[in-house]
CSV table of C-alpha atoms in Angstrom, one decimal:
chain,number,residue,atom,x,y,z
A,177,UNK,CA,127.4,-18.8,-65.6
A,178,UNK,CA,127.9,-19.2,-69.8
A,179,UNK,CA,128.8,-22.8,-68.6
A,180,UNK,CA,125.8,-23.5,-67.2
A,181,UNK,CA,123.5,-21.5,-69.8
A,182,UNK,CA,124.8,-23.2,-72.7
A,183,UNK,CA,124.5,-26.8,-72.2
A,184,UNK,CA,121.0,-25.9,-70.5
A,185,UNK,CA,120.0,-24.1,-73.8
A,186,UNK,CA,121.4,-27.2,-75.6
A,187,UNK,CA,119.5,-29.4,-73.9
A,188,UNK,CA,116.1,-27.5,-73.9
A,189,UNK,CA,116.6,-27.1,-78.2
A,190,UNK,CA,117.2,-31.4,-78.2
A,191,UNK,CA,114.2,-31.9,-75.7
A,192,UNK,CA,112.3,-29.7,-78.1
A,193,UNK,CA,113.0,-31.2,-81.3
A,194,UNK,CA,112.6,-34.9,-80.4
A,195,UNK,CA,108.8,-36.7,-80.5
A,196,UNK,CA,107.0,-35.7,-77.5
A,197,UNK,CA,105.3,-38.3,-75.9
A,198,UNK,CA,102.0,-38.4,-77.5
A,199,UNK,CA,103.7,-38.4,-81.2
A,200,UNK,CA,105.5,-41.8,-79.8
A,201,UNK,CA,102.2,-43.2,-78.3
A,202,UNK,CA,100.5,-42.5,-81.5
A,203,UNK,CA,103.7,-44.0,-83.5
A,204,UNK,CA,103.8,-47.1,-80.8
A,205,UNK,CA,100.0,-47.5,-81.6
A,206,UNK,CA,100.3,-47.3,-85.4
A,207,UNK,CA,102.9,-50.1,-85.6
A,208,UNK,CA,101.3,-52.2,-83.1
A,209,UNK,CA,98.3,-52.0,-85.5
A,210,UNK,CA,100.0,-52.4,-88.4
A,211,UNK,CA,101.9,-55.5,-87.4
A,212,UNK,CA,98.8,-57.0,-86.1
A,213,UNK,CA,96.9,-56.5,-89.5
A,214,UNK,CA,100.1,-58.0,-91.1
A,215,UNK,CA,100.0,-61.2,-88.7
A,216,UNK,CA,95.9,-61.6,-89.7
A,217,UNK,CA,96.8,-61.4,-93.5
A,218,UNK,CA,99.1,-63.9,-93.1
A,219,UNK,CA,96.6,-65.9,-91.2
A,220,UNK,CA,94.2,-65.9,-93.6
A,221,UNK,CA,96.5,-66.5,-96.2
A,222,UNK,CA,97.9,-69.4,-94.3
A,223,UNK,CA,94.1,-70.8,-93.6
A,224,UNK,CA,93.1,-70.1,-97.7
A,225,UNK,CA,95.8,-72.4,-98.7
A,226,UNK,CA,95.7,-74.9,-96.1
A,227,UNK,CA,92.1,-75.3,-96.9
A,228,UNK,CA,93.3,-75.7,-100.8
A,229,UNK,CA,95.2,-78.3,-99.9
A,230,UNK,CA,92.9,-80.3,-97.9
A,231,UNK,CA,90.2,-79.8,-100.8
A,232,UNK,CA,93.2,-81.1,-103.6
A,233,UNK,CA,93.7,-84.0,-101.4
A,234,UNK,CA,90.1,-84.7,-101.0
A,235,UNK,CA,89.4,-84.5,-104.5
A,236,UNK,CA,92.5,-86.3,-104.9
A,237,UNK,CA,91.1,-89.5,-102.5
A,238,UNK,CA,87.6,-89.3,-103.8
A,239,UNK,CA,89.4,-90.0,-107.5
A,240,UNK,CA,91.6,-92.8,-106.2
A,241,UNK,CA,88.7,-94.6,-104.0
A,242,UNK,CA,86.5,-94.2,-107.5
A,243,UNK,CA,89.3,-95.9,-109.0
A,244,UNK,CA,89.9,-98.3,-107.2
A,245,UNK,CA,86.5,-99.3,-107.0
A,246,UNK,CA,85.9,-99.8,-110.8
A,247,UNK,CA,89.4,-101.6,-110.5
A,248,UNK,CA,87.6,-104.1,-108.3
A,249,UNK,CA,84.6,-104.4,-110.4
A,250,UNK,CA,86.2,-105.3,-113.5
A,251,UNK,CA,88.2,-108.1,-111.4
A,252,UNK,CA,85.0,-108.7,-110.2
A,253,UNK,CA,83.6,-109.5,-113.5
A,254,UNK,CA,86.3,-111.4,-114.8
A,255,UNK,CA,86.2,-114.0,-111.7
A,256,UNK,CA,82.0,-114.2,-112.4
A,257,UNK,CA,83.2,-114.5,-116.2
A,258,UNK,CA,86.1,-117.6,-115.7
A,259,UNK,CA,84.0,-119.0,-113.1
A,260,UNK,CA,81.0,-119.0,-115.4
A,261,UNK,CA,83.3,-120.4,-118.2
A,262,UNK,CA,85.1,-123.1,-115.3
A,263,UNK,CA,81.4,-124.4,-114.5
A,264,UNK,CA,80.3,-124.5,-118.5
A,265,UNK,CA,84.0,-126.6,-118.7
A,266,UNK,CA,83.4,-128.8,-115.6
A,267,UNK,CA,79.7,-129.5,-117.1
A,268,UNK,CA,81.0,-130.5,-120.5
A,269,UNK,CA,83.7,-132.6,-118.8
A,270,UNK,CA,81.1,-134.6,-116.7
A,271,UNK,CA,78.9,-135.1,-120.1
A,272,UNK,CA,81.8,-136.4,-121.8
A,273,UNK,CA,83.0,-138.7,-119.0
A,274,UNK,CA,79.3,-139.6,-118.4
A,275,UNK,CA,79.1,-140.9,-122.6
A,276,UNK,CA,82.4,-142.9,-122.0
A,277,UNK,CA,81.1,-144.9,-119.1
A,278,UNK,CA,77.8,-145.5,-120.9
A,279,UNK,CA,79.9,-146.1,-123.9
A,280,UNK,CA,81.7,-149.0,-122.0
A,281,UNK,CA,78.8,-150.5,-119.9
A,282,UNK,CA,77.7,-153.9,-121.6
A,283,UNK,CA,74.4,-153.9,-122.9
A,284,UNK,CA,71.5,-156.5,-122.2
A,285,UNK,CA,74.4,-158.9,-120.5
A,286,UNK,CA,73.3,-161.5,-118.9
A,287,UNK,CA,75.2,-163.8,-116.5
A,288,UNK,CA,77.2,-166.1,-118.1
A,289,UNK,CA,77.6,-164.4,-121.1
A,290,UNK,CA,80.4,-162.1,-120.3
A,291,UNK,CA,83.8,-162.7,-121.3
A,292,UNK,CA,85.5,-165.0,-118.7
């Protein structure tokens, strides 16, 4: 009868000092909560610099596109500006040309009086 009493005894003392099952509920609960408040901080941390990102490479296109535009203005120009200068040229040319042909025209010739 000792046999049986003492291992019964033992086991009633470990049953005893263990979590009962409301302490492991409550303990289940409390990490479930806890992990699911770490999971949402991450989340929003994740989504804060996600949205960091897209605004640096917004900002970062917006810059380049402004660029680039003011790069194409100033070719822009210069085209206007050599094309201008090509036209005054072409002008000049012609006025030139145009005084060498009068230049070499005979003047009050009549027929017969040209060299021949």
């Amino acid at each position: 009868m000792k046999k049986i009493i003492l291992p019964v005894a033992l086991m009633a003392i470990m049953s005893s000092c263990g979590p009962n099952a409301e302490e492991t509920a409550k303990r289940a609960e409390y990490m479930k909560d806890s992990i699911e408040r770490m999971e949402n901080e991450m989340k929003d941390q994740l989504d804060e610099r996600m949205k960091a990102m897209q605004d640096s490479i917004s900002a970062l296109a917006d810059s380049t596109n402004k660029r680039m535009e003011r790069q194409v203005e100033a070719v822009k120009e210069q085209m206007e500006a050599k094309s201008d200068a090509n036209k005054k040229e072409i002008n000049r040319m012609k006025k030139e040309n145009q005084k060498k042909q009068d230049e070499t025209k005979p003047e009050n010739v009549k027929a017969g009086q040209g060299k021949g």
